[in-house]
C-alpha cells in the first residue's frame, strides 16, 4: 500500500550564475518580464538590452527563439 | 677652341652624362617580393579543450552574492528554500540542470526541474533554488545535478 504523494505544483524555482547566461525567448516574453524573472526587478531590462544590442534593435521587439545574453546579477 | 675640340668635349660630356644617367637610373621598384610561398597555413591554434568542467556541488538553505552556499545542510525546515550551487571551470557554453524529487515509500515524485545555459569565461558558480509557499512536506528529497547529459552530483536531504 502506498500513500498519496504530495502536490508540488506550486513549487517556485529560479536559477542564477556568476557567468553570463543564455536565455531563449519564448512567446509572450518582453525584456522587462525577463529582467523581473532574472533579476527580480523589471526595471533592469536595460541591462539585458545593452548586452544584446547586436541582435536587438528595438527593445520592444524580441522574438521567440532569440537567444539573449543575460549578464550576471 | 676650335670646332674639333668642341666636338670632342661635347662627345665626352655626352658619354659622361650617359654613363651618369645609367648610374642614376631610378632603381626599378623592387619587385614586390613574391609572397613567401604560401606558408602552409599555420596550424590552427590548438583549440582550448572545449568545455566546462564541473567542480564542487553544495546544498544548503542560503547562498551569498557569489552564488555559493553559505549555509550548507542536508536537513531542512518546512519553510526553507533549497539551494544547490555548482562550481565550474573552463570556458564555452554549457547547460546545467537540477532535478528535484521527493521520495516516499519507494515512490518518487517530481518536484521541479530547471535548466540554465551558461557561457563562462573562467571559473563560475551557478545556483538553482526551489521553494514552496505553503511549506515542504516532511520526508526525503534529492536533487540531481547534470552538466549537459552527464550526472555530476546527487544530493539527498530531508525535511523535518
Coordinates of C-alpha atoms in Angstrom, one line a residue:
Chain A
X1 CA 0.0 0.0 0.0
X2 CA 1.5 3.3 -1.0
X3 CA 0.4 6.7 0.3
X4 CA -0.7 9.6 -1.8
X5 CA 2.2 11.7 -3.0
X6 CA 2.2 15.4 -2.1
X7 CA 1.3 18.1 -4.6
X8 CA 4.3 20.0 -5.8
X9 CA 2.5 22.0 -8.5
X10 CA 3.0 25.3 -6.6
X11 CA 6.8 24.9 -6.2
X12 CA 8.6 28.1 -7.4
X13 CA 12.1 27.9 -8.7
X14 CA 14.9 30.0 -10.1
X15 CA 18.5 30.0 -11.0
X16 CA 21.4 32.3 -11.4
X17 CA 25.1 32.3 -12.1
X18 CA 28.2 34.4 -11.9
X19 CA 28.6 33.6 -15.6
X20 CA 26.6 35.1 -18.4
X21 CA 23.5 33.0 -19.0
X22 CA 21.9 32.4 -22.3
X23 CA 18.1 32.7 -22.4
X24 CA 15.9 31.7 -25.3
X25 CA 13.0 34.0 -25.8
X26 CA 9.6 32.4 -25.7
X27 CA 6.2 33.7 -26.9
X28 CA 4.9 36.4 -24.6
X29 CA 8.3 37.5 -23.3
X30 CA 9.4 41.1 -23.0
X31 CA 12.7 42.4 -21.8
X32 CA 11.1 43.7 -18.6
X33 CA 9.5 40.3 -17.9
X34 CA 12.8 38.6 -18.4
X35 CA 14.5 41.1 -16.2
X36 CA 11.9 40.6 -13.5
X37 CA 12.5 36.9 -13.6
X38 CA 16.2 37.0 -13.8
X39 CA 17.0 40.0 -11.6
X40 CA 13.8 40.4 -9.6
X41 CA 13.4 43.9 -11.0
X42 CA 11.7 44.6 -14.3
X43 CA 13.4 48.0 -14.5
X44 CA 16.7 46.2 -15.1
X45 CA 15.6 45.3 -18.6
X46 CA 18.2 47.9 -19.9
X47 CA 21.0 45.6 -18.7
X48 CA 19.7 42.9 -21.0
X49 CA 19.1 45.3 -23.8
X50 CA 22.7 46.7 -23.5
X51 CA 24.1 43.2 -23.6
X52 CA 22.2 42.3 -26.7
X53 CA 22.4 45.4 -28.8
X54 CA 24.0 43.3 -31.6
X55 CA 20.7 41.4 -32.0
X56 CA 18.1 43.7 -30.5
X57 CA 17.5 46.9 -32.4
X58 CA 14.2 47.9 -30.8
X59 CA 13.8 46.8 -27.1
X60 CA 10.1 46.4 -27.7
X61 CA 10.7 43.8 -30.4
X62 CA 12.1 40.5 -29.3
X63 CA 11.2 37.3 -31.0
X64 CA 10.7 33.7 -29.8
X65 CA 13.8 31.7 -30.4
X66 CA 16.2 34.6 -30.0
X67 CA 19.0 33.7 -27.6
X68 CA 19.8 36.6 -25.3
X69 CA 22.8 37.0 -23.1
X70 CA 21.8 37.6 -19.5
X71 CA 24.6 39.3 -17.7
X72 CA 25.2 38.1 -14.1
X73 CA 23.1 39.8 -11.5
Chain B
X1 CA 88.8 76.3 -79.0
X2 CA 88.2 75.0 -82.5
X3 CA 85.2 73.0 -83.6
X4 CA 87.1 69.8 -83.4
X5 CA 87.9 70.4 -79.7
X6 CA 84.3 71.4 -79.1
X7 CA 83.1 68.2 -80.7
X8 CA 85.5 66.1 -78.6
X9 CA 84.4 67.9 -75.4
X10 CA 80.7 67.6 -76.3
X11 CA 81.1 64.0 -77.2
X12 CA 82.9 63.3 -73.9
X13 CA 80.3 65.1 -72.0
X14 CA 77.6 63.2 -73.7
X15 CA 79.3 59.9 -72.9
X16 CA 79.8 61.1 -69.3
X17 CA 76.2 62.1 -69.0
X18 CA 75.1 58.8 -70.5
X19 CA 77.2 57.0 -68.0
X20 CA 75.9 59.1 -65.1
X21 CA 72.4 58.6 -66.3
X22 CA 72.9 55.0 -66.3
X23 CA 74.1 55.1 -62.7
X24 CA 71.2 57.3 -61.6
X25 CA 68.7 55.3 -63.4
X26 CA 65.9 55.1 -60.9
X27 CA 66.0 51.7 -59.4
X28 CA 63.2 49.6 -60.5
X29 CA 60.8 49.3 -57.8
X30 CA 61.9 46.3 -56.0
X31 CA 59.7 43.7 -57.3
X32 CA 57.2 43.1 -54.7
X33 CA 58.7 40.1 -53.2
X34 CA 56.7 37.3 -54.1
X35 CA 54.8 36.3 -51.2
X36 CA 56.7 33.7 -49.5
X37 CA 55.4 30.5 -50.8
X38 CA 52.2 30.4 -49.2
X39 CA 53.4 29.4 -45.9
X40 CA 51.4 26.4 -45.1
X41 CA 48.6 27.7 -43.1
X42 CA 49.8 27.9 -39.6
X43 CA 48.3 25.1 -37.7
X44 CA 45.2 26.4 -36.1
X45 CA 45.9 27.2 -32.6
X46 CA 45.2 24.1 -30.6
X47 CA 41.6 24.6 -29.6
X48 CA 41.3 25.2 -26.0
X49 CA 39.9 22.0 -24.7
X50 CA 36.4 22.8 -25.3
X51 CA 34.1 22.9 -22.5
X52 CA 33.2 23.5 -19.0
X53 CA 34.0 21.1 -16.2
X54 CA 32.0 20.8 -13.0
X55 CA 33.6 21.2 -9.6
X56 CA 32.0 21.2 -6.2
X57 CA 28.3 20.9 -5.8
X58 CA 26.8 22.1 -2.5
X59 CA 23.4 22.0 -1.0
X60 CA 22.1 24.4 1.6
X61 CA 19.4 26.9 2.7
X62 CA 21.1 30.1 1.7
X63 CA 23.6 31.5 -0.8
X64 CA 25.8 34.5 -1.0
X65 CA 26.3 37.1 -3.7
X66 CA 28.9 34.8 -5.2
X67 CA 26.2 32.1 -5.6
X68 CA 28.0 29.8 -3.3
X69 CA 26.0 28.1 -0.5
X70 CA 26.6 29.8 2.8
X71 CA 24.5 27.6 5.0
X72 CA 25.3 24.0 4.0
X73 CA 22.9 21.4 5.3
X74 CA 21.1 18.2 4.3
X75 CA 18.3 18.8 6.8
X76 CA 15.8 21.5 6.1
X77 CA 12.7 23.0 7.8
X78 CA 9.4 23.2 6.1
X79 CA 9.7 26.9 5.2
X80 CA 13.2 26.7 3.8
X81 CA 14.3 27.4 0.3
X82 CA 16.6 24.7 -1.1
X83 CA 19.7 25.9 -2.9
X84 CA 22.2 23.8 -4.8
X85 CA 25.3 25.5 -6.2
X86 CA 27.7 24.2 -8.8
X87 CA 31.2 25.4 -9.3
X88 CA 32.5 25.2 -12.9
X89 CA 35.8 25.8 -14.6
X90 CA 36.6 26.3 -18.2
X91 CA 35.0 28.3 -21.0
X92 CA 32.4 27.7 -23.5
X93 CA 28.7 27.1 -23.4
X94 CA 27.2 24.6 -21.0
X95 CA 23.8 23.5 -19.9
X96 CA 23.3 22.8 -16.2
X97 CA 20.2 21.1 -14.9
X98 CA 18.8 20.5 -11.5
X99 CA 16.2 17.8 -11.0
X100 CA 14.5 17.9 -7.6
X101 CA 12.5 14.9 -6.4
X102 CA 10.6 13.7 -3.4
X103 CA 10.7 10.1 -2.3
X104 CA 8.3 8.2 -0.1
X105 CA 7.7 4.5 0.3
X106 CA 9.8 3.7 -2.7
X107 CA 7.8 6.1 -4.9
X108 CA 9.4 9.1 -6.5
X109 CA 7.5 12.3 -7.2
X110 CA 9.0 15.1 -9.4
X111 CA 9.2 18.4 -7.6
X112 CA 10.8 20.6 -10.1
X113 CA 13.4 20.5 -12.9
X114 CA 15.2 23.6 -14.2
X115 CA 18.0 24.2 -16.6
X116 CA 20.2 27.2 -17.3
X117 CA 22.7 27.7 -20.1
X118 CA 25.8 29.5 -19.1
X119 CA 28.7 30.9 -21.1
X120 CA 31.5 31.2 -18.6
X121 CA 34.8 32.7 -19.4
X122 CA 36.5 31.2 -16.4
X123 CA 35.6 29.8 -13.0
X124 CA 32.0 30.4 -12.2
X125 CA 29.4 29.4 -9.8
X126 CA 25.7 28.8 -10.7
X127 CA 22.8 28.0 -8.4
X128 CA 19.3 26.6 -8.6
X129 CA 16.7 27.1 -5.9
X130 CA 13.2 26.0 -5.1
X131 CA 10.7 26.9 -2.5
X132 CA 7.1 26.0 -1.7
X133 CA 4.9 28.8 -0.4
X134 CA 2.8 26.5 1.7
X135 CA 5.8 24.6 3.1
X136 CA 7.5 21.4 2.2
X137 CA 6.0 18.1 3.1
X138 CA 8.2 16.3 5.6
X139 CA 10.2 13.5 4.0
X140 CA 13.1 12.5 1.9
X141 CA 14.2 14.5 -1.1
X142 CA 17.1 14.6 -3.6
X143 CA 18.5 16.8 -6.2
X144 CA 20.4 15.5 -9.2
X145 CA 22.7 18.0 -10.9
X146 CA 23.6 17.5 -14.6
X147 CA 26.2 19.1 -16.8
X148 CA 24.9 18.5 -20.2
X149 CA 23.6 15.0 -20.1
X150 CA 26.1 13.9 -17.5
X151 CA 25.0 13.4 -13.9
X152 CA 27.6 15.2 -11.8
X153 CA 26.1 15.0 -8.3
X154 CA 23.3 13.6 -6.4
X155 CA 22.4 15.2 -3.0
X156 CA 20.0 13.6 -0.7
X157 CA 18.3 15.6 2.1
X158 CA 15.3 15.6 4.4
X159 CA 12.7 18.0 5.5
X160 CA 11.6 17.5 9.1

